[in-house]
Amino acid sequence: MHRIWLYIFLVTVERNICVRSEVFTSIAHIIQLLDTEIELAKQLKIYLKNEHVRLVHIEKFLSVINNDLSQARGKEEQYFSNPINVYLFFKHLTTEWYHIKDMPSPDIRTIIDKNWLFPSLEDLTGTGISLLRLQNTYQITTSQMANGEIDLKFRSQKLTSDECYHIGRVAYINNDFYYALMWMQEALDRFDEKNKRALISRIDILDHLSNVTFQEGNIENALALTQEMLAIDPNHVPAKANKVYYESLINGQTLSKDQKKDSLASSEKIGSSSKKNFRVRKQRQNNYLELSEVYKALCRQNRAKLSHKRQAKLFCRYRHNNHPYLILRPVKEEQLFDEPTILLFHDVVSDTDIEQIKVLATPQ
């Protein structure tokens, strides 16, 4: 009898131990699942944060686009008569829209991947070259250009540091180091460390600025900019090589063949940044054609600069050159300048013909 009770007791204890063991095992699994949910919640929180940043960026970009569209609609010709607006418009449709496209959103990528008409990067570069030619011909300061003060009747928005940097890059690639220097300096002046949307860094600007300063012959200034770069990043290899090279030129020393090779190669790379805002001397080398400067001066001429005696010699007349058609309808000719002769012909093409030409020129 005692054996029976002992057996029942042992079986009961064993069952209780097994049940408790299973409970403990189940709780351990649940705790592991809880850890899984905690980690998933963290990842979801990070995703939502990144998604919020992405949406804020898109909203700001859309705000800029809507502002430009509100100015352009209904007065497109007047709006695009300002070349700064043309440059910004091309920049929107090239680099900035593709930056939006690269964001991790398949819906946006699908919308932009449709067969829309987009300008190419070559078109954007072409608008930058046009701005440089306009600036050179009419002697417009970089600050005026960057502030959109080309067409007083229709000003554009101010250029950002990124945009000034891009125009400076266009000049740099085309070996126009004079304007590259001025635009890089303008980019540096407008650079904001707090702007997280900037596509460039202070390091990019200073590196180009030091290189073009050296190309313009200001070795001391190039060395000073390089030293600023090294103050930010002491381990920057191209800047270290350039520093040795510039110092040797200043001290009249001769570099070894390998040192020259490293220094010249490093000048083509992107360097580092600085907290200072070092200003460089902007002196253009006198190596351009005198004839080119003459015609640019003529583009800037106006009758207000002529004396009363010279203005009195200017005239207007009907010109036909004995052509039968022109005898019936001669061309209106106005002399604007005497030496050299500059003539303006009025009403050569009618407004109707102009509109027809514009229709024919529109891409189908």
XYZ file of C-alpha atoms in Angstrom:
364
model
C 0.000 0.000 0.000
C 2.802 2.374 0.882
C 4.475 1.532 -2.381
C 1.327 2.482 -4.311
C 1.090 5.881 -2.593
C 4.773 6.492 -3.151
C 4.378 5.698 -6.846
C 1.400 8.062 -7.178
C 3.353 10.832 -5.417
C 6.377 10.425 -7.661
C 4.228 10.455 -10.823
C 2.431 13.611 -9.665
C 5.681 15.410 -8.898
C 7.138 14.389 -12.253
C 4.075 15.681 -14.105
C 4.209 19.011 -12.250
C 7.877 19.391 -13.124
C 7.173 18.630 -16.787
C 4.276 21.099 -16.928
C 6.313 23.849 -15.279
C 9.236 23.119 -17.605
C 6.973 23.461 -20.649
C 5.573 26.717 -19.274
C 9.040 28.100 -18.701
C 10.093 27.014 -22.196
C 7.036 28.700 -23.725
C 7.708 31.923 -21.819
C 11.316 31.899 -23.051
C 10.061 31.641 -26.629
C 7.602 34.477 -26.044
C 10.389 36.653 -24.630
C 12.391 35.978 -27.781
C 9.390 37.013 -29.872
C 9.100 40.171 -27.790
C 12.726 40.971 -28.582
C 11.902 40.470 -32.249
C 9.034 42.945 -32.081
C 11.173 45.475 -30.215
C 13.829 45.296 -32.938
C 11.200 45.525 -35.690
C 9.721 48.585 -33.985
C 13.167 50.207 -33.934
C 13.667 49.507 -37.633
C 10.206 50.845 -38.445
C 10.949 53.998 -36.457
C 14.166 54.515 -38.437
C 12.254 53.944 -41.676
C 9.580 56.486 -40.725
C 12.267 59.017 -39.817
C 13.999 58.560 -43.175
C 10.664 58.678 -44.962
C 9.807 61.928 -43.194
C 13.135 63.448 -44.253
C 12.499 62.332 -47.824
C 8.992 63.789 -47.874
C 10.183 67.088 -46.379
C 12.859 67.282 -49.087
C 10.258 66.624 -51.795
C 7.908 69.235 -50.325
C 10.654 71.877 -50.336
C 11.602 70.998 -53.901
C 7.951 71.140 -54.968
C 7.615 74.537 -53.300
C 10.528 75.872 -55.363
C 9.054 74.402 -58.545
C 5.600 75.867 -57.860
C 7.142 79.277 -57.207
C 8.954 79.175 -60.554
C 5.837 77.961 -62.360
C 3.705 80.747 -60.890
C 6.176 83.315 -62.234
C 6.490 81.724 -65.675
C 2.855 80.925 -66.513
C 1.232 83.472 -68.780
C 4.483 85.375 -69.356
C 6.809 82.639 -70.538
C 8.759 84.764 -73.028
C 9.387 87.499 -70.483
C 10.354 84.960 -67.823
C 12.836 83.107 -70.024
C 14.305 86.328 -71.392
C 16.342 86.317 -68.186
C 19.134 83.761 -68.821
C 19.420 83.014 -65.099
C 15.858 81.668 -65.203
C 16.789 79.498 -68.183
C 19.768 78.107 -66.294
C 17.709 77.352 -63.177
C 14.963 75.769 -65.286
C 17.434 73.449 -67.005
C 19.012 72.627 -63.657
C 15.611 71.616 -62.253
C 14.945 69.274 -65.166
C 18.369 67.641 -65.109
C 20.145 67.232 -61.796
C 17.343 67.977 -59.326
C 14.531 65.887 -60.827
C 16.896 62.950 -61.212
C 17.919 63.395 -57.585
C 14.245 63.029 -56.644
C 14.023 59.996 -58.907
C 16.914 58.276 -57.106
C 15.071 58.388 -53.796
C 13.841 54.978 -52.555
C 10.293 55.260 -53.854
C 9.169 53.083 -56.796
C 6.081 55.249 -57.335
C 8.137 58.407 -57.978
C 10.565 56.469 -60.160
C 7.668 55.164 -62.274
C 6.263 58.669 -62.769
C 9.580 60.209 -63.824
C 10.553 57.245 -66.031
C 7.714 58.011 -68.445
C 8.616 59.401 -71.859
C 8.856 63.020 -70.770
C 10.970 65.554 -72.627
C 14.059 66.318 -70.528
C 17.105 68.436 -71.399
C 20.502 66.768 -71.263
C 23.450 67.603 -69.033
C 25.116 69.062 -72.134
C 22.205 71.499 -72.388
C 22.742 72.528 -68.768
C 26.448 73.045 -69.417
C 25.557 75.103 -72.486
C 23.415 77.462 -70.424
C 26.324 77.879 -68.004
C 28.658 78.785 -70.877
C 26.077 81.278 -72.153
C 25.980 82.966 -68.754
C 29.762 83.283 -68.745
C 29.766 84.810 -72.235
C 27.045 87.228 -71.251
C 28.956 88.207 -68.129
C 32.157 88.699 -70.104
C 30.565 90.713 -72.908
C 28.532 93.091 -70.759
C 30.972 93.184 -67.829
C 28.383 92.088 -65.280
C 29.740 91.379 -61.822
C 29.449 87.881 -60.425
C 27.392 89.197 -57.530
C 24.885 90.796 -59.920
C 24.624 87.588 -61.910
C 24.164 85.479 -58.779
C 21.441 87.851 -57.559
C 19.589 87.572 -60.877
C 20.139 91.245 -61.687
C 20.518 90.864 -65.447
C 17.076 91.873 -66.646
C 15.872 94.713 -64.429
C 12.318 94.228 -65.711
C 12.213 90.591 -64.652
C 14.687 89.516 -62.007
C 15.262 85.896 -61.184
C 15.700 84.287 -57.811
C 19.150 84.352 -56.244
C 21.551 81.540 -56.997
C 22.596 79.182 -54.227
C 26.121 78.123 -53.390
C 25.563 74.874 -55.327
C 24.526 76.752 -58.452
C 27.432 79.207 -58.263
C 29.749 76.232 -57.828
C 28.340 74.545 -60.938
C 28.859 77.669 -63.066
C 32.387 77.908 -61.677
C 32.932 74.269 -62.655
C 31.787 75.039 -66.206
C 34.359 77.839 -66.409
C 37.002 75.593 -64.830
C 36.440 72.770 -67.330
C 36.651 75.279 -70.196
C 39.965 76.618 -68.804
C 38.475 80.036 -68.078
C 40.201 80.266 -64.714
C 39.424 83.959 -64.276
C 35.661 83.423 -64.121
C 36.091 80.062 -62.414
C 37.871 81.898 -59.614
C 35.142 84.523 -59.252
C 32.288 81.999 -59.265
C 34.039 79.713 -56.783
C 34.573 82.703 -54.507
C 30.878 83.563 -54.842
C 29.992 79.959 -54.007
C 32.202 80.141 -50.924
C 30.592 83.412 -49.810
C 27.114 81.883 -50.118
C 27.960 78.522 -48.582
C 25.947 77.635 -45.497
C 27.242 74.868 -43.228
C 23.732 74.326 -41.851
C 22.201 73.632 -45.253
C 21.809 69.857 -45.281
C 20.334 69.924 -48.798
C 23.590 71.185 -50.307
C 25.013 68.808 -52.893
C 28.541 70.102 -52.375
C 30.718 70.755 -49.366
C 33.016 73.578 -48.408
C 35.821 71.178 -49.160
C 34.834 71.025 -52.860
C 34.760 74.796 -53.221
C 38.091 75.431 -51.526
C 39.870 72.802 -53.572
C 38.742 74.313 -56.872
C 39.414 77.793 -55.543
C 43.003 76.922 -54.657
C 43.573 75.309 -58.060
C 42.225 78.215 -60.114
C 44.090 80.672 -57.906
C 47.291 78.829 -58.732
C 46.385 78.807 -62.440
C 45.943 82.584 -62.266
C 49.472 82.907 -60.908
C 48.631 83.712 -57.268
C 50.821 81.045 -55.693
C 50.834 82.626 -52.227
C 47.052 82.686 -52.127
C 46.858 79.121 -53.415
C 49.197 78.071 -50.603
C 47.071 79.893 -48.021
C 43.930 78.116 -49.244
C 45.734 74.783 -49.188
C 46.838 75.396 -45.605
C 43.220 76.090 -44.672
C 42.267 72.767 -46.215
C 44.913 70.972 -44.178
C 43.677 72.702 -41.028
C 40.380 70.896 -41.596
C 41.818 67.593 -42.776
C 45.516 67.179 -41.913
C 45.603 63.817 -43.714
C 44.316 65.122 -47.035
C 46.840 63.675 -49.495
C 46.315 65.999 -52.521
C 46.451 69.089 -50.304
C 49.664 67.884 -48.658
C 51.262 67.329 -52.066
C 50.095 70.733 -53.314
C 51.455 72.412 -50.194
C 54.924 70.992 -50.853
C 54.695 72.027 -54.499
C 53.543 75.601 -53.809
C 56.144 76.121 -51.095
C 58.880 74.911 -53.423
C 57.786 77.375 -56.095
C 57.777 80.219 -53.598
C 61.169 79.263 -52.181
C 62.652 78.602 -55.614
C 63.354 74.968 -54.812
C 63.313 72.089 -57.266
C 61.069 69.123 -56.704
C 61.915 65.571 -57.538
C 60.224 63.984 -60.534
C 57.894 61.899 -58.343
C 56.916 64.924 -56.221
C 56.038 66.937 -59.325
C 53.957 64.050 -60.646
C 52.060 63.701 -57.361
C 51.471 67.453 -57.095
C 50.198 67.848 -60.644
C 47.941 64.808 -60.301
C 46.512 66.042 -57.026
C 45.549 69.374 -58.547
C 42.932 67.559 -60.618
C 41.231 66.013 -57.595
C 38.704 67.382 -55.177
C 40.201 68.673 -51.964
C 39.034 69.512 -48.473
C 37.307 72.337 -46.619
C 38.008 75.187 -44.233
C 36.222 77.235 -41.632
C 37.801 80.432 -42.941
C 36.609 82.421 -45.906
C 39.848 83.413 -47.589
C 39.437 85.932 -50.392
C 41.752 85.805 -53.367
C 43.010 88.463 -55.725
C 41.045 88.536 -58.967
C 43.275 89.858 -61.715
C 42.698 88.738 -65.265
C 45.751 87.957 -67.306
C 46.089 90.142 -70.388
C 46.142 87.278 -72.868
C 42.932 87.744 -74.835
C 42.499 89.342 -78.236
C 42.136 93.097 -78.428
C 39.670 92.760 -81.299
C 37.424 90.616 -79.121
C 37.348 93.350 -76.502
C 36.479 95.932 -79.156
C 33.332 94.147 -80.291
C 32.300 93.510 -76.686
C 32.672 97.212 -76.001
C 30.445 97.916 -79.015
C 27.778 95.628 -77.558
C 27.785 97.815 -74.459
C 27.649 101.087 -76.395
C 24.622 103.364 -76.453
C 23.895 106.751 -77.978
C 24.027 108.454 -74.608
C 27.821 108.143 -74.748
C 28.024 110.036 -78.048
C 28.630 113.760 -78.118
C 25.864 116.017 -79.437
C 27.954 116.659 -82.550
C 28.243 112.949 -83.320
C 24.594 112.297 -82.504
C 23.609 115.011 -84.985
C 25.239 113.004 -87.784
C 23.095 109.928 -87.132
C 20.129 109.466 -89.463
C 17.088 107.366 -90.355
C 16.047 106.532 -93.917
C 14.179 104.128 -96.172
C 16.518 101.694 -97.946
C 15.572 99.787 -101.108
C 18.899 99.165 -102.951
C 16.946 99.407 -106.226
C 15.296 96.072 -105.522
C 11.795 95.947 -107.106
C 10.155 94.545 -103.997
C 11.928 96.975 -101.678
C 11.049 99.934 -103.917
C 7.395 99.174 -103.223
C 8.090 98.536 -99.560
C 11.473 99.921 -98.458
C 13.155 98.861 -95.246
C 13.285 101.294 -92.330
C 16.942 101.875 -91.458
C 18.240 103.648 -88.346
C 21.895 104.448 -87.684
C 22.789 103.834 -84.051
C 26.537 104.414 -84.138
C 28.891 106.173 -86.511
C 32.335 104.662 -85.939
C 32.053 101.797 -86.559
C 28.728 101.952 -88.347
C 25.932 100.169 -86.508
C 22.524 100.031 -88.215
C 19.143 98.887 -86.936
C 16.437 97.741 -89.380
C 12.829 98.095 -88.222
C 9.772 95.992 -89.130
C 11.704 93.555 -91.296
C 9.588 90.643 -90.076
C 5.945 91.086 -89.114
C 4.499 89.847 -85.829
C 2.454 87.285 -87.762
C 5.571 85.913 -89.437
C 7.369 85.801 -86.084
C 4.574 83.733 -84.557
C 4.606 81.393 -87.561
C 8.375 80.894 -87.243
C 7.942 80.104 -83.553
C 5.305 77.490 -84.398
C 7.567 75.892 -87.004
C 10.479 75.872 -84.547
C 8.464 74.126 -81.831
C 9.483 70.436 -81.486
C 6.756 68.113 -82.726
